[in-house]
XYZ file of N, CA and C in Angstrom:
717
model
N 0.815 -1.209 0.000
C 0.000 0.000 0.000
C 0.848 1.258 0.000
N 2.045 1.137 0.585
C 2.882 2.309 0.667
C 3.339 2.817 -0.683
N 3.354 1.934 -1.694
C 3.796 2.339 -3.020
C 2.677 2.944 -3.850
N 1.451 2.810 -3.383
C 0.315 3.255 -4.191
C 0.376 4.713 -4.599
N 0.705 5.664 -3.691
C 0.758 7.079 -4.110
C 1.722 7.327 -5.267
N 2.888 6.648 -5.270
C 3.849 6.824 -6.355
C 3.295 6.308 -7.672
N 2.615 5.175 -7.615
C 2.030 4.598 -8.823
C 0.952 5.519 -9.368
N 0.108 6.015 -8.482
C -0.989 6.893 -8.895
C -0.452 8.178 -9.506
N 0.561 8.758 -8.879
C 1.120 10.012 -9.374
C 1.766 9.830 -10.742
N 2.548 8.739 -10.902
C 3.195 8.484 -12.193
C 2.157 8.206 -13.274
N 1.130 7.428 -12.912
C 0.083 7.113 -13.874
C -0.665 8.368 -14.300
N -0.884 9.266 -13.346
C -1.569 10.526 -13.649
C -0.746 11.366 -14.623
N 0.570 11.433 -14.394
C 1.440 12.233 -15.258
C 1.503 11.649 -16.674
N 1.638 10.342 -16.761
C 1.739 9.703 -18.074
C 0.398 9.709 -18.790
N -0.690 9.681 -18.025
C -2.020 9.544 -18.608
C -2.514 10.728 -19.408
N -1.925 11.902 -19.218
C -2.340 13.060 -20.005
C -1.810 12.916 -21.435
N -2.655 13.071 -22.455
C -2.210 12.865 -23.845
C -1.029 13.732 -24.252
N -1.018 14.994 -23.842
C 0.080 15.886 -24.217
C 1.377 15.456 -23.547
N 1.303 15.130 -22.257
C 2.506 14.696 -21.554
C 2.996 13.353 -22.083
N 2.071 12.472 -22.424
C 2.451 11.179 -22.981
C 3.177 11.359 -24.312
N 2.689 12.290 -25.133
C 3.332 12.551 -26.422
C 4.750 13.078 -26.223
N 4.941 13.928 -25.227
C 6.273 14.445 -24.935
C 7.208 13.329 -24.492
N 6.722 12.454 -23.629
C 7.548 11.356 -23.134
C 7.917 10.393 -24.260
N 6.967 10.102 -25.126
C 7.240 9.216 -26.261
C 8.278 9.832 -27.191
N 8.220 11.165 -27.359
C 9.193 11.854 -28.209
C 10.607 11.747 -27.649
N 10.722 11.450 -26.350
C 12.034 11.343 -25.708
C 12.529 9.903 -25.610
N 11.760 8.966 -26.137
C 12.109 7.555 -25.999
C 13.398 7.167 -26.707
N 13.822 7.968 -27.697
C 15.043 7.607 -28.422
C 16.307 7.925 -27.642
N 16.160 8.485 -26.437
C 17.310 8.754 -25.584
C 17.937 10.112 -25.772
N 17.466 10.883 -26.758
C 18.030 12.199 -27.006
C 17.334 13.253 -26.155
N 18.036 14.333 -25.901
C 17.460 15.465 -25.188
C 16.827 16.411 -26.202
N 15.701 17.001 -25.841
C 14.984 17.875 -26.768
C 14.530 19.142 -26.046
N 14.487 20.271 -26.783
C 14.043 21.530 -26.177
C 12.526 21.551 -26.009
N 12.060 22.463 -25.166
C 10.629 22.559 -24.878
C 9.815 22.851 -26.130
N 10.354 23.679 -27.027
C 9.632 24.023 -28.244
C 9.364 22.813 -29.110
N 10.339 21.938 -29.216
C 10.176 20.729 -30.018
C 9.168 19.783 -29.375
N 9.203 19.714 -28.041
C 8.261 18.850 -27.337
C 6.844 19.419 -27.409
N 6.736 20.744 -27.422
C 5.423 21.374 -27.587
C 4.839 21.011 -28.947
N 5.688 21.036 -29.972
C 5.245 20.683 -31.321
C 4.810 19.217 -31.377
N 5.575 18.342 -30.723
C 5.244 16.916 -30.719
C 3.909 16.655 -30.032
N 3.600 17.465 -29.009
C 2.361 17.277 -28.261
C 1.195 18.072 -28.829
N 1.488 18.992 -29.759
C 0.434 19.805 -30.348
C -0.150 20.818 -29.381
N 0.706 21.378 -28.506
C 0.254 22.369 -27.536
C 1.097 23.629 -27.652
N 0.672 24.683 -26.996
C 1.419 25.933 -27.011
C 2.664 25.813 -26.141
N 3.594 26.738 -26.322
C 4.825 26.739 -25.531
C 4.523 26.892 -24.045
N 3.548 27.735 -23.715
C 3.191 27.953 -22.314
C 2.631 26.681 -21.690
N 1.755 25.996 -22.435
C 1.188 24.747 -21.937
C 2.270 23.689 -21.786
N 3.182 23.623 -22.753
C 4.273 22.659 -22.687
C 5.148 22.906 -21.466
N 5.415 24.161 -21.178
C 6.230 24.510 -20.015
C 5.583 24.016 -18.725
N 4.266 24.154 -18.649
C 3.544 23.685 -17.471
C 3.621 22.168 -17.350
N 3.436 21.470 -18.466
C 3.512 20.010 -18.457
C 4.908 19.534 -18.080
N 5.922 20.171 -18.629
C 7.297 19.755 -18.354
C 7.671 19.978 -16.896
N 7.149 21.037 -16.313
C 7.405 21.295 -14.891
C 6.841 20.160 -14.037
N 5.664 19.664 -14.403
C 5.046 18.557 -13.665
C 5.837 17.264 -13.866
N 6.267 17.021 -15.098
C 7.049 15.817 -15.370
C 8.394 15.858 -14.651
N 8.984 17.039 -14.575
C 10.256 17.220 -13.878
C 10.093 16.963 -12.387
N 9.021 17.504 -11.825
C 8.747 17.315 -10.401
C 8.462 15.848 -10.093
N 7.816 15.166 -11.043
C 7.489 13.764 -10.840
C 8.630 12.809 -11.128
N 9.766 13.326 -11.571
C 10.927 12.490 -11.821
C 10.897 11.731 -13.131
N 9.942 12.057 -14.005
C 9.855 11.357 -15.286
C 10.800 11.941 -16.327
N 11.232 13.189 -16.136
C 12.211 13.801 -17.023
C 13.270 14.523 -16.201
N 14.401 14.778 -16.831
C 15.434 15.629 -16.249
C 15.685 16.757 -17.232
N 16.344 17.803 -16.784
C 16.608 18.941 -17.651
C 18.094 19.255 -17.636
N 18.606 19.669 -18.784
C 20.016 20.026 -18.937
C 20.099 21.392 -19.607
N 20.882 22.272 -19.038
C 21.025 23.629 -19.575
C 22.276 23.723 -20.430
N 22.121 24.238 -21.644
C 23.235 24.465 -22.569
C 23.105 25.892 -23.072
N 23.904 26.809 -22.489
C 23.772 28.222 -22.844
C 22.436 28.762 -22.352
N 21.690 29.367 -23.276
C 20.375 29.909 -22.924
C 19.248 28.895 -23.086
N 19.585 27.696 -23.520
C 18.568 26.716 -23.840
C 18.505 25.613 -22.781
N 17.305 25.052 -22.644
C 17.081 23.941 -21.718
C 16.609 22.732 -22.523
N 17.264 21.603 -22.292
C 16.947 20.388 -23.015
C 16.455 19.328 -22.021
N 15.406 18.654 -22.412
C 14.788 17.652 -21.547
C 15.045 16.257 -22.086
N 15.236 15.304 -21.170
C 15.365 13.907 -21.538
C 14.650 13.064 -20.482
N 14.409 11.802 -20.793
C 13.746 10.921 -19.839
C 14.545 10.813 -18.546
N 13.834 10.573 -17.446
C 14.478 10.521 -16.138
C 15.387 9.333 -15.925
N 15.345 8.373 -16.818
C 16.221 7.210 -16.697
C 15.687 6.043 -17.495
N 16.462 4.965 -17.579
C 16.014 3.789 -18.345
C 14.749 3.158 -17.788
N 14.521 3.328 -16.473
C 13.310 2.764 -15.871
C 12.057 3.455 -16.401
N 12.182 4.751 -16.720
C 11.050 5.478 -17.292
C 10.797 4.979 -18.713
N 11.864 4.791 -19.477
C 11.715 4.273 -20.842
C 11.084 2.894 -20.832
N 11.503 2.047 -19.889
C 10.953 0.693 -19.794
C 9.463 0.730 -19.488
N 9.064 1.629 -18.574
C 7.644 1.755 -18.230
C 6.830 2.200 -19.437
N 7.343 3.174 -20.185
C 6.620 3.674 -21.357
C 6.518 2.606 -22.437
N 7.627 1.881 -22.666
C 7.609 0.838 -23.686
C 6.660 -0.291 -23.302
N 6.598 -0.606 -22.013
C 5.686 -1.649 -21.553
C 4.238 -1.230 -21.757
N 3.939 0.024 -21.456
C 2.585 0.533 -21.663
C 2.246 0.582 -23.145
N 3.224 0.985 -23.966
C 2.976 1.096 -25.404
C 2.728 -0.263 -26.041
N 3.274 -1.324 -25.432
C 3.106 -2.661 -26.016
C 1.704 -3.206 -25.820
N 0.928 -2.578 -24.957
C -0.432 -3.049 -24.711
C -1.317 -2.809 -25.923
N -1.136 -1.665 -26.580
C -1.936 -1.320 -27.755
C -1.018 -1.172 -28.956
N -1.563 -1.383 -30.149
C -0.778 -1.222 -31.375
C -0.436 0.238 -31.580
N 0.734 0.491 -32.134
C 1.179 1.864 -32.358
C 0.976 2.255 -33.813
N 0.546 3.476 -34.020
C 0.364 3.982 -35.370
C 1.710 4.416 -35.930
N 1.943 4.278 -37.231
C 3.228 4.701 -37.824
C 3.421 6.200 -37.684
N 4.685 6.576 -37.411
C 5.023 7.989 -37.241
C 5.573 8.525 -38.553
N 5.031 9.644 -39.021
C 5.505 10.270 -40.240
C 6.422 11.425 -39.879
N 7.626 11.415 -40.433
C 8.606 12.455 -40.140
C 8.827 13.335 -41.367
N 8.973 14.598 -41.115
C 9.241 15.532 -42.196
C 10.695 15.397 -42.629
N 10.922 15.252 -43.926
C 12.283 15.101 -44.450
C 12.929 16.477 -44.584
N 14.069 16.720 -43.921
C 14.722 18.032 -44.005
C 15.228 18.318 -45.419
N 15.391 19.592 -45.744
C 15.952 20.000 -47.029
C 17.401 19.519 -47.121
N 17.930 19.330 -48.352
C 19.306 18.832 -48.513
C 20.347 19.634 -47.736
N 20.221 20.961 -47.756
C 21.194 21.786 -47.033
C 21.126 21.533 -45.531
N 19.898 21.385 -45.028
C 19.726 21.104 -43.600
C 20.273 19.727 -43.245
N 20.107 18.770 -44.147
C 20.633 17.433 -43.917
C 22.155 17.457 -43.824
N 22.795 18.220 -44.698
C 24.260 18.330 -44.665
C 24.725 19.007 -43.376
N 23.983 20.010 -42.939
C 24.336 20.723 -41.720
C 24.211 19.806 -40.509
N 23.200 18.993 -40.502
C 23.003 18.076 -39.389
C 24.006 16.934 -39.399
N 24.473 16.581 -40.581
C 25.408 15.467 -40.668
C 26.783 15.850 -40.141
N 27.300 16.988 -40.564
C 28.629 17.413 -40.108
C 28.743 18.926 -40.229
N 29.121 19.567 -39.144
C 29.257 21.017 -39.139
C 30.224 21.415 -38.028
N 30.569 22.699 -38.007
C 31.378 23.236 -36.925
C 30.481 23.986 -35.949
N 30.732 23.798 -34.679
C 30.008 24.486 -33.609
C 31.053 25.220 -32.774
N 31.134 26.536 -32.957
C 32.158 27.325 -32.251
C 33.547 26.708 -32.445
N 33.872 26.349 -33.683
C 35.185 25.838 -34.061
C 35.493 24.431 -33.572
N 34.491 23.703 -33.099
C 34.704 22.281 -32.849
C 33.678 21.473 -33.636
N 33.987 20.212 -33.863
C 33.206 19.362 -34.743
C 31.889 18.956 -34.100
N 30.788 19.097 -34.872
C 29.461 18.801 -34.347
C 28.652 18.046 -35.387
N 27.378 17.848 -35.103
C 26.518 17.084 -35.986
C 26.683 15.594 -35.739
N 26.112 14.792 -36.643
C 26.182 13.343 -36.472
C 27.623 12.859 -36.457
N 28.474 13.480 -37.293
C 29.882 13.094 -37.318
C 30.558 13.447 -35.999
N 30.290 14.647 -35.483
C 30.898 15.061 -34.220
C 30.541 14.133 -33.075
N 29.279 13.712 -33.021
C 28.839 12.777 -31.984
C 29.512 11.425 -32.176
N 29.629 10.975 -33.436
C 30.281 9.699 -33.715
C 31.749 9.724 -33.299
N 32.408 10.854 -33.527
C 33.811 10.994 -33.108
C 33.914 10.911 -31.586
N 33.015 11.599 -30.884
C 33.013 11.556 -29.417
C 32.795 10.123 -28.921
N 31.880 9.409 -29.554
C 31.619 8.019 -29.169
C 32.832 7.142 -29.471
N 33.455 7.375 -30.628
C 34.631 6.609 -30.997
C 35.787 6.817 -30.035
N 35.981 8.050 -29.613
C 37.047 8.352 -28.655
C 36.796 7.674 -27.314
N 35.531 7.590 -26.930
C 35.191 6.905 -25.674
C 35.304 5.389 -25.830
N 34.846 4.861 -26.955
C 34.931 3.413 -27.191
C 36.380 2.940 -27.195
N 37.278 3.786 -27.698
C 38.707 3.426 -27.752
C 39.399 3.664 -26.404
N 38.685 4.242 -25.452
C 39.274 4.519 -24.143
C 40.157 5.741 -24.122
N 39.989 6.646 -25.103
C 40.794 7.862 -25.163
C 40.191 8.988 -24.322
N 38.869 8.992 -24.195
C 38.163 9.961 -23.363
C 37.207 9.224 -22.451
N 36.992 9.777 -21.257
C 35.995 9.227 -20.344
C 35.127 10.368 -19.824
N 33.804 10.189 -19.743
C 32.931 11.234 -19.200
C 33.255 11.487 -17.732
N 33.184 12.742 -17.325
C 33.460 13.125 -15.947
C 32.363 14.070 -15.455
N 32.453 14.451 -14.204
C 31.454 15.330 -13.601
C 31.494 16.717 -14.233
N 30.415 17.450 -14.056
C 30.312 18.834 -14.533
C 30.470 18.940 -16.047
N 29.935 17.962 -16.759
C 29.922 17.974 -18.220
C 31.330 18.059 -18.815
N 32.250 17.305 -18.223
C 33.629 17.284 -18.718
C 33.949 15.941 -19.359
N 34.984 15.953 -20.176
C 35.632 14.727 -20.639
C 37.040 14.732 -20.067
N 37.494 13.606 -19.559
C 38.876 13.470 -19.118
C 39.657 12.698 -20.173
N 40.848 13.182 -20.480
C 41.727 12.504 -21.450
C 42.535 11.457 -20.699
N 42.430 10.221 -21.140
C 43.168 9.136 -20.502
C 44.627 9.148 -20.981
N 45.512 8.451 -20.283
C 46.897 8.355 -20.774
C 46.966 7.800 -22.198
N 46.131 6.802 -22.483
C 46.106 6.251 -23.850
C 45.615 7.306 -24.835
N 44.653 8.112 -24.393
C 44.136 9.165 -25.253
C 45.175 10.233 -25.526
N 45.906 10.631 -24.488
C 46.949 11.640 -24.656
C 48.004 11.156 -25.640
N 48.368 9.881 -25.519
C 49.368 9.313 -26.441
C 48.833 9.292 -27.871
N 47.545 8.958 -28.027
C 46.948 8.903 -29.365
C 46.895 10.279 -30.006
N 46.462 11.274 -29.236
C 46.409 12.643 -29.764
C 47.808 13.144 -30.125
N 48.805 12.815 -29.307
C 50.188 13.210 -29.604
C 50.662 12.563 -30.903
N 50.365 11.280 -31.063
C 50.764 10.569 -32.283
C 50.110 11.183 -33.511
N 48.886 11.649 -33.333
C 48.159 12.245 -34.447
C 48.731 13.613 -34.827
N 49.371 14.279 -33.844
C 49.992 15.568 -34.146
C 49.624 16.697 -33.216
N 48.879 16.414 -32.147
C 48.539 17.451 -31.181
C 49.578 17.521 -30.079
N 50.024 18.720 -29.759
C 50.945 18.929 -28.645
C 50.088 19.167 -27.408
N 49.821 18.112 -26.669
C 48.899 18.197 -25.537
C 49.374 19.166 -24.468
N 50.675 19.300 -24.325
C 51.230 20.186 -23.303
C 50.942 21.650 -23.607
N 50.732 21.972 -24.878
C 50.506 23.358 -25.269
C 49.030 23.742 -25.311
N 48.170 22.759 -25.211
C 46.738 23.061 -25.201
C 46.336 23.456 -23.782
N 46.079 24.706 -23.622
C 45.774 25.206 -22.290
C 44.336 24.886 -21.904
N 44.168 24.529 -20.643
C 42.829 24.235 -20.134
C 42.073 25.526 -19.872
N 40.801 25.553 -20.249
C 39.953 26.708 -19.959
C 39.338 26.542 -18.581
N 38.454 27.469 -18.214
C 37.784 27.365 -16.916
C 36.923 26.108 -16.849
N 36.520 25.585 -18.019
C 35.688 24.384 -18.043
C 36.513 23.173 -18.446
N 37.811 23.266 -18.219
C 38.726 22.148 -18.415
C 39.095 21.895 -19.873
N 39.974 20.921 -20.038
C 40.565 20.664 -21.343
C 39.529 20.262 -22.385
N 38.618 19.388 -22.007
C 37.580 18.921 -22.918
C 36.255 18.873 -22.172
N 35.212 19.287 -22.842
C 33.911 19.250 -22.183
C 32.851 18.668 -23.103
N 31.773 18.238 -22.498
C 30.650 17.656 -23.225
C 29.712 18.773 -23.667
N 29.525 18.896 -24.975
C 28.638 19.913 -25.523
C 27.440 19.197 -26.141
N 26.241 19.524 -25.683
C 25.047 18.860 -26.183
C 24.750 19.317 -27.600
N 24.758 18.371 -28.529
C 24.542 18.664 -29.938
C 23.070 18.973 -30.173
N 22.763 20.115 -30.801
C 21.371 20.557 -30.903
C 20.551 19.764 -31.907
N 21.203 19.039 -32.828
C 20.438 18.193 -33.749
C 20.441 16.736 -33.310
N 21.559 16.245 -32.798
C 21.652 14.839 -32.411
C 21.205 14.578 -30.989
N 21.162 15.623 -30.151
C 20.745 15.511 -28.747
C 21.663 14.580 -27.969
N 22.882 14.464 -28.424
C 23.914 13.735 -27.711
C 25.141 14.642 -27.649
N 26.147 14.230 -26.890
C 27.288 15.109 -26.681
C 28.382 14.915 -27.723
N 28.963 16.052 -28.154
C 30.198 16.006 -28.908
C 31.289 16.667 -28.060
N 32.509 16.689 -28.567
C 33.654 17.172 -27.775
C 33.899 18.651 -28.042
N 33.842 19.444 -26.973
C 34.107 20.876 -27.056
C 35.318 21.209 -26.187
N 35.511 22.503 -25.917
C 36.657 22.925 -25.124
C 37.910 23.046 -25.970
N 39.038 23.421 -25.358
C 40.290 23.595 -26.101
C 40.690 22.363 -26.912
N 40.474 21.179 -26.358
C 40.828 19.970 -27.100
C 39.962 19.821 -28.345
N 38.653 20.086 -28.208
C 37.758 19.982 -29.355
C 38.134 20.938 -30.464
N 38.510 22.156 -30.087
C 38.893 23.163 -31.079
C 40.184 22.773 -31.792
N 41.197 22.395 -31.021
C 42.489 22.053 -31.618
C 42.416 20.761 -32.433
N 41.613 19.816 -31.986
C 41.455 18.566 -32.709
C 40.783 18.811 -34.062
N 39.759 19.659 -34.074
C 39.078 19.988 -35.330
C 40.018 20.705 -36.283
N 40.809 21.631 -35.761
C 41.782 22.345 -36.596
C 42.806 21.371 -37.189
N 43.220 20.384 -36.381
C 44.187 19.396 -36.861
C 43.583 18.541 -37.972
N 42.308 18.177 -37.819
C 41.648 17.376 -38.850
C 41.593 18.133 -40.177
N 41.403 19.444 -40.089
C 41.425 20.272 -41.305
C 42.821 20.303 -41.911
N 43.816 20.492 -41.060
C 45.202 20.570 -41.526
C 45.651 19.261 -42.186
N 45.223 18.136 -41.599
C 45.612 16.832 -42.129
C 44.789 16.434 -43.348
N 43.762 17.218 -43.657
C 42.963 16.932 -44.839
C 41.886 15.884 -44.645
N 41.542 15.613 -43.383
C 40.455 14.665 -43.135
C 39.101 15.318 -43.424
N 38.993 16.598 -43.085
C 37.743 17.329 -43.292
C 38.032 18.667 -43.956
N 36.996 19.241 -44.592
C 37.087 20.577 -45.186
C 35.891 21.382 -44.717
N 36.134 22.625 -44.326
C 35.053 23.508 -43.928
C 34.554 24.279 -45.145
N 33.233 24.344 -45.310
C 32.656 25.105 -46.414
C 32.946 26.581 -46.198
N 33.260 27.324 -47.261
C 33.670 28.728 -47.113
C 32.566 29.658 -46.624
N 31.310 29.346 -46.905
C 30.234 30.288 -46.574
C 29.204 29.731 -45.607
N 29.514 28.626 -44.949
C 28.584 28.075 -43.976
C 29.362 27.250 -42.960
N 28.653 26.680 -42.000
C 29.292 25.858 -40.970
C 29.373 24.385 -41.384
N 28.948 24.080 -42.595
C 28.962 22.701 -43.071
C 30.402 22.191 -43.191
N 30.601 20.940 -42.800
C 31.897 20.279 -42.897
C 31.768 19.104 -43.855
N 32.726 18.958 -44.743
C 32.763 17.831 -45.666
C 33.953 16.936 -45.313
N 33.723 15.633 -45.345
C 34.782 14.671 -45.057
C 35.390 14.204 -46.372
N 36.707 14.211 -46.456
C 37.399 13.767 -47.668
C 37.462 12.238 -47.697
N 37.827 11.694 -48.868
C 37.964 10.238 -48.952
C 39.050 9.743 -47.995
N 40.144 10.508 -47.914
C 41.209 10.149 -46.976
C 40.705 10.230 -45.544
N 39.835 11.228 -45.299
C 39.272 11.387 -43.964
C 38.432 10.194 -43.542
N 37.565 9.724 -44.452
C 36.734 8.562 -44.123
C 37.602 7.332 -43.855
N 38.660 7.192 -44.629
C 39.554 6.058 -44.432
C 40.178 6.102 -43.037
N 40.614 7.296 -42.629
C 41.257 7.435 -41.319
C 40.258 7.371 -40.170
N 39.069 7.910 -40.364
C 38.043 7.812 -39.320
C 37.700 6.343 -39.046
N 37.639 5.550 -40.116
C 37.339 4.123 -39.959
C 38.488 3.413 -39.253
N 39.704 3.711 -39.675
C 40.879 3.042 -39.115
C 41.125 3.432 -37.662
N 41.015 4.713 -37.356
C 41.389 5.198 -36.033
C 40.257 5.122 -35.009
N 39.002 5.365 -35.458
C 37.894 5.459 -34.508
C 36.721 4.534 -34.821
N 36.884 3.719 -35.859
C 35.832 2.763 -36.173
C 34.575 3.373 -36.746
N 34.680 4.565 -37.356
C 33.510 5.258 -37.910
C 33.388 4.912 -39.391
N 32.340 4.190 -39.734
C 32.104 3.792 -41.114
C 31.171 4.797 -41.790
N 31.592 5.301 -42.945
C 30.817 6.337 -43.629
C 29.391 5.904 -43.913
N 29.213 4.735 -44.513
C 27.884 4.333 -44.960
C 26.988 3.957 -43.797
N 27.563 3.400 -42.758
C 26.767 3.106 -41.557
C 26.288 4.401 -40.910
N 27.163 5.403 -40.905
C 26.793 6.687 -40.302
C 25.737 7.388 -41.126
N 25.865 7.332 -42.438
C 24.874 7.987 -43.307
C 23.521 7.284 -43.249
N 23.537 5.999 -42.923
C 22.300 5.218 -42.894
C 21.523 5.392 -41.608
N 22.137 6.031 -40.603
C 21.440 6.240 -39.342
C 20.189 7.073 -39.542
N 19.160 6.780 -38.715
C 17.912 7.523 -38.802
C 18.138 8.958 -38.398
N 17.634 9.939 -39.175
C 17.738 11.346 -38.793
C 17.117 11.592 -37.433
N 17.715 12.507 -36.668
C 17.220 12.760 -35.312
C 15.879 13.438 -35.305
N 15.621 14.327 -36.268
C 14.338 15.017 -36.329
C 13.919 15.111 -37.780
């Protein structure tokens, strides 16, 4: 009986159609801004803000601040499991997604964000660096460079001793606004992106933030970080 209030409260929060739509939109594990969740639920920004405040208080979502923006994600895997279990009771209708324009697709795939690599490629690089044990997530939205990582960056051509740490440390986790996952920012992210340009792995477009990967770049991304071009291009668009 002692658990009943928690069950009732969670059921009440999930039971509202607008809040349920917001939670379902977060099932892919990515963080999303309130405006996007309002659109998914078909409600106004003010109404969405009220719903999100209730979901936050109920522990069904968490919030992350990136600059002036706030991004929401599910409160944990247990919330996703509960939603998926409930969704399995009834058949789900197919979801229709709007296909972005070609220029927007290129921007989302690979771009520069304040001089560090972002987009789907930037997130893949961050994941590759972690999978190889070169970076590890740390507190306060930081990445720590492991000894193996420092050696790898040095071999690639970065002088780690000369890269000065900022107030937010050598490398930090920057939430990607299209992928809703983290890419590598901070002094390391900036210098690493510059090195990739110098080595000819990537090219920056002259009049936009779009980044193009060269054939040599794809070869090296696959060899060094396990990033396969066609597998990455085949991934489902985030929005």
